[in-house]
Every structure is written in structure tokens, then in C-alpha cells.
């Protein structure tokens, strides 16, 4: 039953993430800036730390596929990015065991790495 709750929370965060991305575009001069919070990705990373690696991998595969099908012009982009960064998160948090400051820093760094990875693939 818990696994269903993890999945439902991930789906709700995916839709909240999509709505925030659509509602908050900014225009500075002639540039459009769109903030995308990646709540789904951050949720998967937190599940990797506080639950188990297996649950985080299943969520990353399912939610990565959903993200690719909903947003993607390159299928598998978010799927492989989520999987790779969940594996890296699991590796690093064997060293920094549930330290909240390091959790915050690594989640922000992972989100930045995901954005750079997506930008490189689209470029």
C-alpha cells in the first residue's frame, strides 16, 4: 500500500511541477525565462535517501517515462537522467548519512546537473 502512496505523491508532484512551469514564465526584455522546479525529481532523490534505493529506482523509471512522454521530443532523456542521478545520490549518501545540509546541497547540485544534461542533449 505504501508503494501506491509513493507513486501517487509522485504523480501529484509531476502535475504541480507542470502547472508551476506553465504559470510562472517571466519576460525580461526580449528573453523568456521559465522556472521549472523539478519537484518530481527532488521527490525521487529524497525517497532514495529516506526509503530504499529500489523504490527510488522504480519511481525514477516510471516517472521518467511519464516525463518523457509528456514533455519529450527525445524519449529516454529524463528516464536515463533520473536513473543516473538516483544511482549517484545513493552512492554519495552512503558517505553523508542523512545530513540535512548535505542533502539540500546534493539535491540542488543534482537538479543543476539534470538541467545541464538536458541542455547539452537538446543543444
Short mmCIF file of C-alpha atoms in Angstrom, two decimals:
data_model
loop_
_atom_site.label_atom_id
_atom_site.label_comp_id
_atom_site.label_asym_id
_atom_site.label_seq_id
_atom_site.Cartn_x
_atom_site.Cartn_y
_atom_site.Cartn_z
CA UNK A 1 0.00 0.00 0.00
CA UNK A 2 2.90 2.37 0.72
CA UNK A 3 4.26 1.87 -2.77
CA UNK A 4 0.96 3.11 -4.17
CA UNK A 5 1.21 6.22 -1.97
CA UNK A 6 4.76 6.91 -3.18
CA UNK A 7 3.59 6.63 -6.77
CA UNK A 8 0.51 8.84 -6.22
CA UNK A 9 2.59 11.52 -4.48
CA UNK A 10 4.99 11.42 -7.43
CA UNK A 11 2.13 11.86 -9.93
CA UNK A 12 0.67 14.78 -7.94
CA UNK A 13 4.10 16.44 -7.78
CA UNK A 14 4.52 15.91 -11.52
CA UNK A 15 1.30 17.79 -12.24
CA UNK A 16 2.12 20.55 -9.73
CA UNK A 17 5.53 20.85 -11.39
CA UNK A 18 3.87 21.17 -14.80
CA UNK A 19 1.40 23.78 -13.58
CA UNK A 20 4.14 25.87 -11.96
CA UNK A 21 6.14 25.74 -15.20
CA UNK A 22 3.15 26.98 -17.18
CA UNK A 23 2.05 29.68 -14.74
CA UNK A 24 5.39 31.33 -13.96
CA UNK A 25 7.09 32.32 -17.22
CA UNK A 26 8.98 35.61 -16.94
CA UNK A 27 9.80 38.09 -19.65
CA UNK A 28 12.97 40.11 -19.18
CA UNK A 29 13.50 42.28 -22.22
CA UNK A 30 13.03 40.04 -25.21
CA UNK A 31 14.08 36.89 -23.34
CA UNK A 32 11.62 34.35 -21.94
CA UNK A 33 12.68 32.75 -18.67
CA UNK A 34 10.75 29.73 -17.47
CA UNK A 35 11.31 28.39 -13.97
CA UNK A 36 10.79 24.65 -13.65
CA UNK A 37 11.15 23.46 -10.06
CA UNK A 38 11.61 19.71 -10.80
CA UNK A 39 9.60 18.69 -7.75
CA UNK A 40 9.23 15.15 -9.07
CA UNK A 41 12.97 14.71 -9.41
CA UNK A 42 13.65 16.13 -5.95
CA UNK A 43 10.99 13.82 -4.51
CA UNK A 44 12.67 10.80 -6.12
CA UNK A 45 16.02 11.81 -4.63
CA UNK A 46 14.50 12.22 -1.17
CA UNK A 47 12.84 8.80 -1.46
CA UNK A 48 16.26 7.39 -2.37
CA UNK A 49 17.68 8.72 0.89
CA UNK A 50 14.84 8.09 3.33
CA UNK A 51 13.29 4.91 1.93
CA UNK A 52 15.17 2.48 -0.27
CA UNK A 53 17.18 2.50 -3.44
CA UNK A 54 14.81 0.00 -5.09
CA UNK A 55 11.73 2.16 -4.53
CA UNK A 56 13.59 5.19 -5.89
CA UNK A 57 14.66 3.25 -8.99
CA UNK A 58 11.12 2.08 -9.72
CA UNK A 59 9.81 5.64 -9.24
CA UNK A 60 12.57 7.07 -11.43
CA UNK A 61 11.77 4.63 -14.25
CA UNK A 62 8.01 5.20 -14.10
CA UNK A 63 8.09 8.96 -13.55
CA UNK A 64 10.97 9.36 -16.03
CA UNK A 65 8.88 7.62 -18.68
CA UNK A 66 5.87 9.79 -17.85
CA UNK A 67 8.01 12.93 -18.07
CA UNK A 68 9.48 11.83 -21.39
CA UNK A 69 6.10 11.02 -22.86
CA UNK A 70 4.57 14.28 -21.66
CA UNK A 71 7.39 16.74 -22.42
CA UNK A 72 9.91 14.95 -24.54
CA UNK A 73 11.00 15.25 -28.05
CA UNK A 74 13.86 12.88 -27.14
CA UNK A 75 12.41 9.83 -25.46
CA UNK A 76 14.54 8.42 -22.68
CA UNK A 77 16.19 11.74 -21.84
CA UNK A 78 14.63 12.18 -18.41
CA UNK A 79 14.44 8.43 -17.84
CA UNK A 80 18.21 7.96 -18.07
CA UNK A 81 18.89 11.24 -16.29
CA UNK A 82 16.69 10.25 -13.34
CA UNK A 83 18.22 6.78 -13.14
CA UNK A 84 21.79 8.06 -13.35
CA UNK A 85 21.30 10.71 -10.71
CA UNK A 86 19.46 8.34 -8.35
CA UNK A 87 22.42 5.95 -8.57
CA UNK A 88 24.82 8.84 -7.87
CA UNK A 89 22.65 10.00 -4.96
CA UNK A 90 22.65 6.53 -3.44
CA UNK A 91 26.44 6.35 -3.79
CA UNK A 92 27.06 9.75 -2.17
CA UNK A 93 24.64 9.28 0.68
CA UNK A 94 26.46 6.22 1.89
CA UNK A 95 29.14 8.74 2.89
CA UNK A 96 26.91 11.58 4.16
CA UNK A 97 24.29 9.58 6.00
CA UNK A 98 21.15 11.72 6.28
CA UNK A 99 22.89 15.01 6.98
CA UNK A 100 20.25 17.61 6.16
CA UNK A 101 22.69 20.26 4.93
CA UNK A 102 24.40 17.85 2.57
CA UNK A 103 21.02 16.50 1.46
CA UNK A 104 19.97 20.03 0.48
CA UNK A 105 23.25 20.74 -1.33
CA UNK A 106 23.31 17.43 -3.20
CA UNK A 107 19.66 17.74 -4.28
CA UNK A 108 20.29 21.23 -5.65
CA UNK A 109 23.50 20.08 -7.34
CA UNK A 110 21.70 17.08 -8.84
CA UNK A 111 18.94 19.32 -10.18
CA UNK A 112 21.57 21.58 -11.72
CA UNK A 113 23.32 18.56 -13.24
CA UNK A 114 20.00 17.34 -14.66
CA UNK A 115 19.37 20.75 -16.25
CA UNK A 116 22.87 20.84 -17.74
CA UNK A 117 22.43 17.28 -19.04
CA UNK A 118 19.10 18.18 -20.69
CA UNK A 119 20.55 21.39 -22.17
CA UNK A 120 23.51 19.52 -23.64
CA UNK A 121 21.28 16.88 -25.22
CA UNK A 122 18.93 19.49 -26.69
CA UNK A 123 21.88 21.57 -27.97
#
